[in-house]
XYZ file of C-alpha atoms in Angstrom:
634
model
C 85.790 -45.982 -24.435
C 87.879 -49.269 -23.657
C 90.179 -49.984 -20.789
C 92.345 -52.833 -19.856
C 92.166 -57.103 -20.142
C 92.666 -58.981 -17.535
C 91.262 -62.804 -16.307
C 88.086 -63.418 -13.862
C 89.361 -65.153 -11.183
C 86.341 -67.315 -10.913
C 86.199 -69.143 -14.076
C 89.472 -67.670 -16.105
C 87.519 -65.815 -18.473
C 88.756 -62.322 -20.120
C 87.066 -59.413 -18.583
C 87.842 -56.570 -20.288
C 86.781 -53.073 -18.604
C 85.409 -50.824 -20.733
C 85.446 -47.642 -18.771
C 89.125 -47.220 -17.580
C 87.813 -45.533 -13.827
C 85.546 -48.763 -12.990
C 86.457 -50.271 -9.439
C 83.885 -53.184 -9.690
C 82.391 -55.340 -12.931
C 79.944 -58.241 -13.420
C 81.916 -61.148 -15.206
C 79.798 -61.855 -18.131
C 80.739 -65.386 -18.213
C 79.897 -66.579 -14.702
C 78.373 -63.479 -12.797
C 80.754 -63.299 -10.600
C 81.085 -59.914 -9.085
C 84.581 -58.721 -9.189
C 86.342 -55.830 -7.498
C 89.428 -54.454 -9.195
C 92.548 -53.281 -7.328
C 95.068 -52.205 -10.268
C 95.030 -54.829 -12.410
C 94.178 -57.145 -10.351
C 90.443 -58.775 -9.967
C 89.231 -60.469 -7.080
C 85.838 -61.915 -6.755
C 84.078 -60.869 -3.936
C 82.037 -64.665 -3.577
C 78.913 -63.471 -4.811
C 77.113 -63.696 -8.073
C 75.073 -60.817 -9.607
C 71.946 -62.113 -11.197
C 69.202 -58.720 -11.225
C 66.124 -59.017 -12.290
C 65.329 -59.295 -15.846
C 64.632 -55.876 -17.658
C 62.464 -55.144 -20.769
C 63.933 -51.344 -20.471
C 64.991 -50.746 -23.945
C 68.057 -49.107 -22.019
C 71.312 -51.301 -21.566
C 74.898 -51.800 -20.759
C 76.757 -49.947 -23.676
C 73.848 -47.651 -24.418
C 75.501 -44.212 -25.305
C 73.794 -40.790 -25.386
C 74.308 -37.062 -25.155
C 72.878 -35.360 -21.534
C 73.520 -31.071 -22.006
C 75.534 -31.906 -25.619
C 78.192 -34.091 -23.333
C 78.172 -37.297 -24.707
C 78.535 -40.312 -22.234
C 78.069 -43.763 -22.495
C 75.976 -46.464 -19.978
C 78.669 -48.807 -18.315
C 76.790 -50.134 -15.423
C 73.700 -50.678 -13.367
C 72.181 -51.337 -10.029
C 68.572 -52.688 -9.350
C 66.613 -51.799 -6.567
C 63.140 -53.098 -5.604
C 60.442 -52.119 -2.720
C 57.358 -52.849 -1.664
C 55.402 -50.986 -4.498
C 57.973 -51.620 -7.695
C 61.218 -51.192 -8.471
C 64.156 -49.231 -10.295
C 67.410 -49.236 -11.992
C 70.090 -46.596 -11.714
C 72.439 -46.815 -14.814
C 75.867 -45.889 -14.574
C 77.122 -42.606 -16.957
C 80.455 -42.329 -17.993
C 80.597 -39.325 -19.658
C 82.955 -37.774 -22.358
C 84.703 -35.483 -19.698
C 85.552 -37.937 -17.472
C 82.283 -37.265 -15.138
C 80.556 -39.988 -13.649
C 76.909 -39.911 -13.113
C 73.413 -42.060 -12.955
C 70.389 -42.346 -14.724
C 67.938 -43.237 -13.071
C 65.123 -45.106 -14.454
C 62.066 -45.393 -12.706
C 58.685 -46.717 -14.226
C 59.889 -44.954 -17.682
C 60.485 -41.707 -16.002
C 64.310 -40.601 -15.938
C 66.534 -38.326 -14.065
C 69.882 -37.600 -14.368
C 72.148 -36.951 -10.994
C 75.531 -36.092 -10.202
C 77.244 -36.809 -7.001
C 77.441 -33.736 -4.841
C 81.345 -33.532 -3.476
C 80.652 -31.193 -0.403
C 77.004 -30.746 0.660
C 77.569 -30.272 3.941
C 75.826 -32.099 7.188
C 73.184 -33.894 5.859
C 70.121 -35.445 8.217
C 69.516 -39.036 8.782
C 66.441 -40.808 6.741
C 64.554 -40.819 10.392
C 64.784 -37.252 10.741
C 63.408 -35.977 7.364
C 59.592 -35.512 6.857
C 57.499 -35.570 3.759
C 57.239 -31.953 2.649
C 60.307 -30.588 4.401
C 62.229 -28.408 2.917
C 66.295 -28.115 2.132
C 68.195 -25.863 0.065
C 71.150 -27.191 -1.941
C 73.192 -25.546 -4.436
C 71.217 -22.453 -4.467
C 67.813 -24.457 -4.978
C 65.022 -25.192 -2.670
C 63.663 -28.790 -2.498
C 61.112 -30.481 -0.589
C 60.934 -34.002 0.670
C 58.416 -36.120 -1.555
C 59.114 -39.684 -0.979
C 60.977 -41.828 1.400
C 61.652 -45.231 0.281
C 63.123 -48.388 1.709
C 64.453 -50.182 -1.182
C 66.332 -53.651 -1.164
C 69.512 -53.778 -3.067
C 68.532 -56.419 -5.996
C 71.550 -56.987 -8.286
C 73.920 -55.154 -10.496
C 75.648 -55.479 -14.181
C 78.178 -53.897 -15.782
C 80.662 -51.413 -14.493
C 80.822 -49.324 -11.680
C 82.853 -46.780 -10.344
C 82.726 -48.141 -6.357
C 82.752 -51.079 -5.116
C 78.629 -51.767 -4.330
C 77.268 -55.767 -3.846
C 76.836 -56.505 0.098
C 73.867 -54.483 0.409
C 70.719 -55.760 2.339
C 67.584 -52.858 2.770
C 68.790 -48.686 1.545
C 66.773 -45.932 2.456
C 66.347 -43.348 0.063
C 64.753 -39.857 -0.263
C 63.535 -38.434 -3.534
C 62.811 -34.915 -3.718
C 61.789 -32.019 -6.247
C 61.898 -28.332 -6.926
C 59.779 -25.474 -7.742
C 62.481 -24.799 -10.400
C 61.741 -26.433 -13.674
C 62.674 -30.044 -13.686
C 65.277 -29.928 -10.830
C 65.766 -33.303 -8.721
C 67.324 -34.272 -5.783
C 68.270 -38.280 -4.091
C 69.709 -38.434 -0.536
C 71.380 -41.917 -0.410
C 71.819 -44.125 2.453
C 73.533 -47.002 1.444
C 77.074 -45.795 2.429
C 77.651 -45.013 6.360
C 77.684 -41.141 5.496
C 74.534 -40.183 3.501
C 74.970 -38.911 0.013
C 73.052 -36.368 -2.013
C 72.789 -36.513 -5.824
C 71.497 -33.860 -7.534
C 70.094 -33.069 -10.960
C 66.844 -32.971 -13.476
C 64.661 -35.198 -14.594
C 64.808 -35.373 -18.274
C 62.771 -36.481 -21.295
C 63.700 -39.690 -23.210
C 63.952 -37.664 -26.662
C 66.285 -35.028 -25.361
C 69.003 -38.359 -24.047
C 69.665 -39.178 -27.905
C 69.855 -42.404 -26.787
C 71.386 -45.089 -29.497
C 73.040 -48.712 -29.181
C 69.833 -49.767 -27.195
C 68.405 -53.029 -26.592
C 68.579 -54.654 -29.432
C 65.332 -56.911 -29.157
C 63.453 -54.247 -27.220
C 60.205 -56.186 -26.601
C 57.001 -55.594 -27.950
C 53.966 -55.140 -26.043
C 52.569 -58.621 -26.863
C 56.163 -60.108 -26.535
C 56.124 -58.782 -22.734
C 52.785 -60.054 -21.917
C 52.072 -62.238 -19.327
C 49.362 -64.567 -19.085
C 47.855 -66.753 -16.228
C 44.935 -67.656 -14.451
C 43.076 -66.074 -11.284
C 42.831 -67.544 -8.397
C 39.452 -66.614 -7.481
C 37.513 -68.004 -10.518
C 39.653 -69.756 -12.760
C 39.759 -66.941 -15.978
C 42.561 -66.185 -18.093
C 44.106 -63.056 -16.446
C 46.533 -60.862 -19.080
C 49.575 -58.676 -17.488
C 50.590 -56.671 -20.325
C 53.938 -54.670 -18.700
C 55.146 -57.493 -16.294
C 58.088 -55.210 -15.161
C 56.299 -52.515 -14.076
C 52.844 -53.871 -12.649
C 52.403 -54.153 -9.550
C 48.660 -55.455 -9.139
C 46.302 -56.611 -11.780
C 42.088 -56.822 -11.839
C 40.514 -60.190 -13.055
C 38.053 -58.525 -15.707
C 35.669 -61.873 -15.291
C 35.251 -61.653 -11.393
C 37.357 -58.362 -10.417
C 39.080 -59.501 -7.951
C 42.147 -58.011 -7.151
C 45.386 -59.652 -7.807
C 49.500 -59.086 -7.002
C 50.978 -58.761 -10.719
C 54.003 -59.900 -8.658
C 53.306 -63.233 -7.742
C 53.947 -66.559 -9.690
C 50.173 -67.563 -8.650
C 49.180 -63.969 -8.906
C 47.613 -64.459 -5.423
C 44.752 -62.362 -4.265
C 44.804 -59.619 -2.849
C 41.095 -58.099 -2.502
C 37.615 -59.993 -3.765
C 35.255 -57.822 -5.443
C 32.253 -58.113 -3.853
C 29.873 -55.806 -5.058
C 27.269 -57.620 -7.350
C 26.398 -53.952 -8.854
C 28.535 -51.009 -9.849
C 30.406 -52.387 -12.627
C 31.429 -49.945 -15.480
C 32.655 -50.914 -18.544
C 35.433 -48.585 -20.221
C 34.721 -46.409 -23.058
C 38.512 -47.535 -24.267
C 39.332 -51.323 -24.485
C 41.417 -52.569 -22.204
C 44.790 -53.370 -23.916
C 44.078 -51.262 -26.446
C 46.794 -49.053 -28.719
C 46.687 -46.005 -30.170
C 48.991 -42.517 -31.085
C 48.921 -39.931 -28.544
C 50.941 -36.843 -28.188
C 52.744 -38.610 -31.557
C 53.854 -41.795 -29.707
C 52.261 -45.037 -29.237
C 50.510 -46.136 -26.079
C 48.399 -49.013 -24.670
C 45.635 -48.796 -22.432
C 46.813 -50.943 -19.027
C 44.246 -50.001 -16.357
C 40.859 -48.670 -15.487
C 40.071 -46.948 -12.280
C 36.645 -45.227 -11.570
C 36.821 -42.618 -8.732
C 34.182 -40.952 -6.551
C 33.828 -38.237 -4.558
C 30.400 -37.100 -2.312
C 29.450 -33.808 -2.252
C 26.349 -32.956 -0.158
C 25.182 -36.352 0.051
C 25.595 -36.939 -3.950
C 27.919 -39.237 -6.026
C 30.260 -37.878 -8.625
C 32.348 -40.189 -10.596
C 34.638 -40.146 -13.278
C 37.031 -42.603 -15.077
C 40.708 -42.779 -15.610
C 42.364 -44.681 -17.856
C 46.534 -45.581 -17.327
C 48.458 -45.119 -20.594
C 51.898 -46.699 -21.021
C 54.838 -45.961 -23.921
C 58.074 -47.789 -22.686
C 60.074 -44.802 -23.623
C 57.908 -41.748 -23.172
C 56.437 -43.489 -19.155
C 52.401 -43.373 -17.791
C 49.988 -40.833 -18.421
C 46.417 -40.837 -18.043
C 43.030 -39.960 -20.170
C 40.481 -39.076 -17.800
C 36.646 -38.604 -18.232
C 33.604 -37.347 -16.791
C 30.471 -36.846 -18.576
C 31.739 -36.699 -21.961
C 34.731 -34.337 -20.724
C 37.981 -35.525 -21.427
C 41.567 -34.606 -19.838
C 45.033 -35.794 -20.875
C 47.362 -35.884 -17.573
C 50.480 -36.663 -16.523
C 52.286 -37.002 -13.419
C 54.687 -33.785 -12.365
C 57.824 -33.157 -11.758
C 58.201 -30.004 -10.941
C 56.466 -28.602 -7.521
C 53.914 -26.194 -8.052
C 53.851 -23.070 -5.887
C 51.265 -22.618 -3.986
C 49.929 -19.105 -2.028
C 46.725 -17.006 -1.989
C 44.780 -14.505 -4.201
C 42.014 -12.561 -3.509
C 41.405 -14.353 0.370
C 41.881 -17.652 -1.877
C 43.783 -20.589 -2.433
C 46.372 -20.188 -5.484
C 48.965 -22.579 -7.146
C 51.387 -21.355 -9.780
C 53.328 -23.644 -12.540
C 55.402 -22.188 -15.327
C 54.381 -18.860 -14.816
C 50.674 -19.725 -14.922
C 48.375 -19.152 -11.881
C 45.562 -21.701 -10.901
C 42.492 -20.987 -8.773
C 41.542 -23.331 -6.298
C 38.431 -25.319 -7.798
C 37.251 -27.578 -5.013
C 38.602 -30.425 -2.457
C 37.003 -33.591 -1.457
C 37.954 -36.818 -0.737
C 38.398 -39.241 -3.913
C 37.750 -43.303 -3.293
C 38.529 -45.626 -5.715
C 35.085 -47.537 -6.852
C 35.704 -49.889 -9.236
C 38.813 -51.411 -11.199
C 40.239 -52.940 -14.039
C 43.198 -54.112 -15.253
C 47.075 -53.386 -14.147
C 49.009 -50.473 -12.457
C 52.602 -49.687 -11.380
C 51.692 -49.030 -7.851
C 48.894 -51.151 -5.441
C 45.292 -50.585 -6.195
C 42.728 -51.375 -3.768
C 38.934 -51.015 -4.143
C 37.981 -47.661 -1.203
C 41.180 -46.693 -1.507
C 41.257 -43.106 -0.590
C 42.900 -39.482 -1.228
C 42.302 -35.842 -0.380
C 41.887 -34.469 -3.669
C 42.500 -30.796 -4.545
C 41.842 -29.338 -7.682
C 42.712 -25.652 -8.739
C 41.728 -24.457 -13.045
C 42.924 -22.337 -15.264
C 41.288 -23.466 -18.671
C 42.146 -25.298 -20.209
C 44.114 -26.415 -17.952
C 44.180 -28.623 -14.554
C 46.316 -28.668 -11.431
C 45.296 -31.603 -8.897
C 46.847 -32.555 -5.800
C 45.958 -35.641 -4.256
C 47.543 -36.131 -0.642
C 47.298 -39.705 0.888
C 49.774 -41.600 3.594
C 51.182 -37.974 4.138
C 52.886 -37.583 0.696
C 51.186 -35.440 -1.705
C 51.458 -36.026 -5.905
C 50.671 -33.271 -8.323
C 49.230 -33.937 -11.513
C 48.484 -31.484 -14.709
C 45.746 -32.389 -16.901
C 44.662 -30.172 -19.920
C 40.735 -30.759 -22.068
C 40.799 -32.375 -25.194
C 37.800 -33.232 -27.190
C 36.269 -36.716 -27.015
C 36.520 -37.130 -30.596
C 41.110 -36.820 -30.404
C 40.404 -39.767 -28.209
C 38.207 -41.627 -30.648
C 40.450 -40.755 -33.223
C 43.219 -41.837 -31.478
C 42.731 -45.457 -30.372
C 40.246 -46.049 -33.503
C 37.218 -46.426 -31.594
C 33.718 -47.461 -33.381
C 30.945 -44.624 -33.002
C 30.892 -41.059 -31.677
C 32.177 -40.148 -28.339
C 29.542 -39.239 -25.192
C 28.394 -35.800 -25.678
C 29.454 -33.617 -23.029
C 27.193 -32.575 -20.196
C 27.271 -29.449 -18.153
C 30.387 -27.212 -17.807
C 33.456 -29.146 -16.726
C 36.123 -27.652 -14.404
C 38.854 -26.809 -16.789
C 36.830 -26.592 -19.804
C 37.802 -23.775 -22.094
C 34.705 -21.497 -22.614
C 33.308 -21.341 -25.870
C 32.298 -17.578 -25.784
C 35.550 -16.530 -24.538
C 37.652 -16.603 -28.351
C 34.130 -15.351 -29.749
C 34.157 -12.725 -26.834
C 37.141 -11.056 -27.400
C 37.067 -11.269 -31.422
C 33.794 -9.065 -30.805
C 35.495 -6.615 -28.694
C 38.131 -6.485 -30.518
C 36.293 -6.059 -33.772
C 34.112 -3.507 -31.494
C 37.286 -1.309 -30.906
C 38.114 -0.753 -34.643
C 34.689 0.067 -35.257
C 34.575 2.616 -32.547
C 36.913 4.362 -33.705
C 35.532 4.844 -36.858
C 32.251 5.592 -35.318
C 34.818 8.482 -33.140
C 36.084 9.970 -36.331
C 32.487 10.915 -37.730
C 31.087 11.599 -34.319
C 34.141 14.430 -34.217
C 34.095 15.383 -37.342
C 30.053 15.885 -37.492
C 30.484 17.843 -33.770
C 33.726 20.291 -35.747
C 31.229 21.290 -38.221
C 28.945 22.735 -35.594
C 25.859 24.693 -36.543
C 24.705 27.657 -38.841
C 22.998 30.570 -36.549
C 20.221 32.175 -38.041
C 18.492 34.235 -35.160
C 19.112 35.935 -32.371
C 16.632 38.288 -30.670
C 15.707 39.389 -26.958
C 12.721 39.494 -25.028
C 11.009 40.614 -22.246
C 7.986 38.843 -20.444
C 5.953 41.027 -17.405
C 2.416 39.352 -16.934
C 0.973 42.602 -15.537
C 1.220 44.293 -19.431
C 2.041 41.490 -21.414
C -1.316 39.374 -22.867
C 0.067 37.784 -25.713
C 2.437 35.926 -27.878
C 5.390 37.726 -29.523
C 6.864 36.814 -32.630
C 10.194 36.680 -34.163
C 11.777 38.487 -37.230
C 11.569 35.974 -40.273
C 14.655 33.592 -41.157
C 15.385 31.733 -44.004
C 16.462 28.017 -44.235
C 18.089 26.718 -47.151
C 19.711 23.666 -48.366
C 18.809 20.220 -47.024
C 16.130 19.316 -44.326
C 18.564 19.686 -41.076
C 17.700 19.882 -37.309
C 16.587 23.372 -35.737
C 18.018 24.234 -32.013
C 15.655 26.536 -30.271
C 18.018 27.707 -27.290
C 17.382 30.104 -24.880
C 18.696 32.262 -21.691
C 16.985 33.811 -18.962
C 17.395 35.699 -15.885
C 14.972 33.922 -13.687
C 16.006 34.060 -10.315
C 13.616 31.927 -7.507
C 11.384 31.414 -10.549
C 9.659 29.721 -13.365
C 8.397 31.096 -16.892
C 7.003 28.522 -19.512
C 7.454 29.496 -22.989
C 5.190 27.746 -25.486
C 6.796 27.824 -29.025
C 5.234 27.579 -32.826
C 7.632 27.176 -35.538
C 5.735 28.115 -38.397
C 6.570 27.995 -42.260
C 5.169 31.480 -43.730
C 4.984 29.603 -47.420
C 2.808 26.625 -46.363
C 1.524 27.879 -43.254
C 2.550 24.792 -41.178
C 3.235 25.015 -37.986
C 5.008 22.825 -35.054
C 4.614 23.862 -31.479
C 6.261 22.679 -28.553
C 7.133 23.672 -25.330
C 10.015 24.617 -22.809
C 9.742 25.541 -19.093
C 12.956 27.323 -17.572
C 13.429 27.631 -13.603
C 16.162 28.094 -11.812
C 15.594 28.230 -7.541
C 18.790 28.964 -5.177
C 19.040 29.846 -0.836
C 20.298 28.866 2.050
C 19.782 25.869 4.277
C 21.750 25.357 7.458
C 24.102 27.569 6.469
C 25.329 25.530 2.762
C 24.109 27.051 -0.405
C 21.804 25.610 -2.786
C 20.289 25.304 -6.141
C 17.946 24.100 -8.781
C 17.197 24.028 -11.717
C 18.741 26.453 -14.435
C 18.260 29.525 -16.176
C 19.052 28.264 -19.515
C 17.284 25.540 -22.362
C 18.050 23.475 -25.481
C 15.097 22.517 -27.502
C 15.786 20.431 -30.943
C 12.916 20.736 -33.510
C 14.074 17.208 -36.173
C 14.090 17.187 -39.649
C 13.009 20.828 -40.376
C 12.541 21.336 -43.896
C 14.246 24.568 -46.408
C 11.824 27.637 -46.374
C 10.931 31.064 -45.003
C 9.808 31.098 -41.060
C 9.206 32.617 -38.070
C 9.005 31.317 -34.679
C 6.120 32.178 -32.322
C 6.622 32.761 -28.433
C 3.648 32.660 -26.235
C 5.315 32.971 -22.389
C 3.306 31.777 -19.069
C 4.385 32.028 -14.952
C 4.635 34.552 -12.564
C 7.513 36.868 -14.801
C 9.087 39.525 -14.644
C 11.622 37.728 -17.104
C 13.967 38.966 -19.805
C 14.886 35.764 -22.147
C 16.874 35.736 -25.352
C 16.605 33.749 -28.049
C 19.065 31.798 -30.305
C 17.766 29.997 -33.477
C 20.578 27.524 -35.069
C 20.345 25.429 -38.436
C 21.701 21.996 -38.512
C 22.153 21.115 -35.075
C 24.238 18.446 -34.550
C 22.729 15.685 -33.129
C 24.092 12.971 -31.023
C 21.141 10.190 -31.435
C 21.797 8.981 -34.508
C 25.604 8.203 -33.694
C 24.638 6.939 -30.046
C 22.265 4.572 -31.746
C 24.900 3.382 -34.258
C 27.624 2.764 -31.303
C 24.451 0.637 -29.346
C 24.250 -1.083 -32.145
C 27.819 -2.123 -32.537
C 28.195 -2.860 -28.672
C 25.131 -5.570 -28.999
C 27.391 -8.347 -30.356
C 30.519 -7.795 -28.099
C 28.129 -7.810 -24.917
C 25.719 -10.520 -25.605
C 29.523 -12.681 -26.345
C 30.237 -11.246 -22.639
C 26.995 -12.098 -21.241
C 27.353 -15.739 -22.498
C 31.035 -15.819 -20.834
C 29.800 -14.632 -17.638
C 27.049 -17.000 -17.777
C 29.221 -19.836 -18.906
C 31.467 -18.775 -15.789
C 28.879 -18.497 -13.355
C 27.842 -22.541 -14.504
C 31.298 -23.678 -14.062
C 32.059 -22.144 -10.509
C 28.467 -23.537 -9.530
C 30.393 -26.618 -9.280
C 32.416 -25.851 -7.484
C 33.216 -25.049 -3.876
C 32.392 -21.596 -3.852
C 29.362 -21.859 -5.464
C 27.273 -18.805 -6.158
C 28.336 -17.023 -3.190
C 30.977 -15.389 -4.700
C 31.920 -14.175 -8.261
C 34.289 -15.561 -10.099
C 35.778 -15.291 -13.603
């Protein structure tokens, strides 16, 4: 991609314009800025010196963005208050034009929209508020005051007199999606886009020296007592902690002046993970900037837990964070969550994936170490609001009115140890964390599942013992009248064969507002033996208030186990107030129930005591929470 030659006006030297639609360059002689007008160049008095960058990015970087390939022919440099940003130029392979924006290692790619309608001033838009652009919702996240700092290279307007721009970032429910509202010309402009991932930009033809780590660092003195005082990502740091007297100091300044003494003569933690520190996470490298120990009260008590900032010049921040022994990788979103109710409570969803509101409180910061991209003070504070779904973490944390979403997910301690190569074992975990994943729950379900194939083997023999049914050997009738009758009847012999097998005794009656008690012998004419047992049968019925009613019933089941081949006959011996007619049903192998109901308890037993340990586990972690034991909660 080349366009024409011509001379800088300045100093005479060639400037040759490498993307043929550029309206203004950087002469790379002199710094002049220069405005083109056809072919000819006219400096515009100024000279364009930005601020140094260690972004491995650069004038002539090329890349694909959606399989389009483009190439990076210019940038401007913006700084505020709290950091600072480039926006590199894209001129891409179909004659597009469009920006990269790279902020703190986190990219997005915009395109100028050419008709979005009437847009609002910066004064009238509100953190949160919502717009709709191109078929996408957005909602305000930032507003930012940025001064114009520089530019390089070529771009495709003419852009150099600016003093302070106001700018408004904002993001989507919808995956990724991105949206800028400029202010820098006298109509407001809206870019929109995604923010992407440094892999998918195939970058190449990038810095060629990209520094190192150590090659960036910056070293000084404090101010406050005199130690040496190490900023490891100059660019990006905005204040740095004295690890001798912890005061806190502006990264910024050429004196590093102070910004907050650390006064407390207690309270100082020391991290787990070395400050400075490297080590491969998520298969990139990334060094260990900053230490931060947060605290929230609950019911007059002290929690606190330790973050640790993580920085990979390509890949941007993230964060390990830890709390007795329980460890969470997280990084900052993009992408708004949705949030809503469930069951009366507070809900967010993200990818698909629904959260449960876990508890809010507000979060101080209580101690801190080394350097960060953004200001650190000691008691600074957020409203913190945390919502699970193991293993995974959704926090909000709302301060100043502008609200930043997180997503953290539970790794072991020992990935961390591994990781950054540190000497001995990790903290062992206390308690049930938040988001950690319960250890009965893959156990849980391989039971049940394990308990469902069994069962229905345990239903095939169950059926297939309740088909065969039973052999009938007797039936006979009786009748019982206590005036006459004085004593026991007895049955016609029957003959069991085969196998010792269950006897059913069953009989029906005709009792009617009435009881009879019938008092059984089974007795074995070959051996004499003889097993008695005993039935009562009743069956009441009437009238009450006008609705029927009844009780009892006129018929019986009685099972006599394990009864052995041979000759018998059964002996009846009735009791009550009679008349009663009764008749009498004698069946060989019975089928019996138990021993297949003791078999399926017996095969529940591991499934439910996995269950019982989830539910327990459960009821430990919500405990913690702010719901406590009120209410259940899985």
């Amino acid at each position: 991609m080349s366009g024409p030659v011509a001379n800088c006006p300045s100093c005479g030297g060639p400037v040759e314009f490498h993307w043929a639609g550029a309206v203004q360059t950087v002469c790379g002689y002199c710094s002049s800025i220069l405005v083109r007008h056809d072919m000819d160049l006219a400096a515009v008095g100024r000279k364009s010196l930005p601020p140094p960058s260690t972004s491995p990015i650069r004038v002539g970087t090329r890349g694909r963005y959606r399989d389009r390939p483009f190439e990076v022919t210019g940038r401007i440099v913006y700084e505020y208050e709290r950091g600072g940003w480039s926006e590199w130029h894209l001129a891409l392979g179909d004659g597009r034009s469009g920006w990269l924006s790279d902020a703190q290692a986190e990219y997005a790619v915009t395109f100028l929209a050419p008709d979005p309608g009437p847009l609002p001033s910066p004064n009238e838009i509100q953190r949160g508020q919502r717009f709709r652009w191109g078929g996408t919702e957005y909602a305000a996240a930032a507003v930012t005051r940025a001064r114009y700092a520089g530019v390089e290279g070529e771009l495709p307007f003419e852009y150099w007199d600016k003093e302070t721009v106001p700018f408004v970032d904002l993001k989507s429910t919808e995956e990724g999606r991105f949206a800028t509202l400029d202010y820098s010309e006298p109509r407001p402009l809206l870019f929109l886009g995604e923010y992407v991932a440094w892999n998918d930009l195939h970058l190449t033809d990038l810095r060629e020296a990209e520094p190192a780590r150590a090659a960036g660092t910056r070293a000084l003195n404090c101010p406050a007592c005199g130690s040496g005082v190490v900023i490891r990502d100059p660019e990006h740091s905005l204040t740095v902690v004295c690890e001798s007297c912890g005061s806190m100091l502006d990264a910024k300044s050429p004196s590093l002046r102070v910004l907050q003494e650390y006064r407390r003569k207690t309270g100082r933690v020391k991290p787990l993970i070395p400050l400075g520190a490297t080590g491969k996470w998520k298969g990139d490298p990334y060094q260990v900037l900053g230490f931060q120990q947060r605290t929230i009260r609950v019911e007059g008590t002290d929690y606190s837990w330790r973050e640790y900032l993580l920085y990979n010049p390509r890949q941007g921040y993230r964060y390990l964070t830890e709390y007795d022994g329980h460890w969470n990788d997280v990084i900052t979103l993009k992408t708004l969550p949705q949030e809503g109710r469930a069951s009366g409570r507070p809900v967010a969803r993200l990818h698909g994936e629904t959260f449960k509101h876990f508890q809010k409180a507000e979060a101080r910061t209580t101690f801190v170490l080394g350097e960060f991209p953004w200001e650190v003070r000691y008691d600074d504070r957020v409203l913190a609001s945390d919502y699970i779904s193991p293993p995974r973490m959704l926090s909000a944390e709302t301060a100043d009115g502008e609200t930043t979403w997180s997503l953290g997910e539970y790794v072991p301690g020992a990935k961390v140890w591994e990781a950054f190569s540190l000497p001995g074992r990790p903290p062992r975990p206390k308690g049930v964390f938040a988001n950690q994943p319960s250890p009965h729950a893959g156990r849980m379900w391989a039971h049940w599942k394990a308990f469902g194939l069994l069962f229905l083997v345990w239903l095939v023999f169950a059926l297939g013992r309740l088909a065969v049914g039973s052999e009938p050997v007797l039936t006979q009738r009786f009748s019982f009248y206590p005036a006459t009758d004085t004593g026991a009847v007895v049955t016609e012999p029957f003959v069991l064969t085969g196998r010792a097998a269950a006897l059913g005794v069953d009989v029906e009656t005709d009792v009617a507002n009435n009881w009879v008690y019938l008092n059984y012998a089974l007795i074995n004419q070959e051996t004499g033996q003889a097993t008695e047992f005993g039935r009562e049968v009743s069956y009441y019925f009437g009238s009450d208030g006008g609705e029927n009613w009844t009780e009892g019933s006129r018929d019986d089941e009685a099972r006599v186990p394990e009864v052995p081949p041979g000759r018998y006959v059964l002996r009846i011996e009735p009791e009550g107030p009679g008349p009663v007619n009764y008749t009498l049903r004698v069946h060989r192998d019975v089928p019996s129930l138990g021993f297949f109901l003791v078999a399926l308890l017996v095969l529940a037993l591991p499934p439910v005591f996995a269950s019982l340990g989830a539910g327990a586990f459960e009821m430990t972690r919500w405990e913690e929470s702010d719901y406590g034991s009120s209410e259940d909660d899985e």
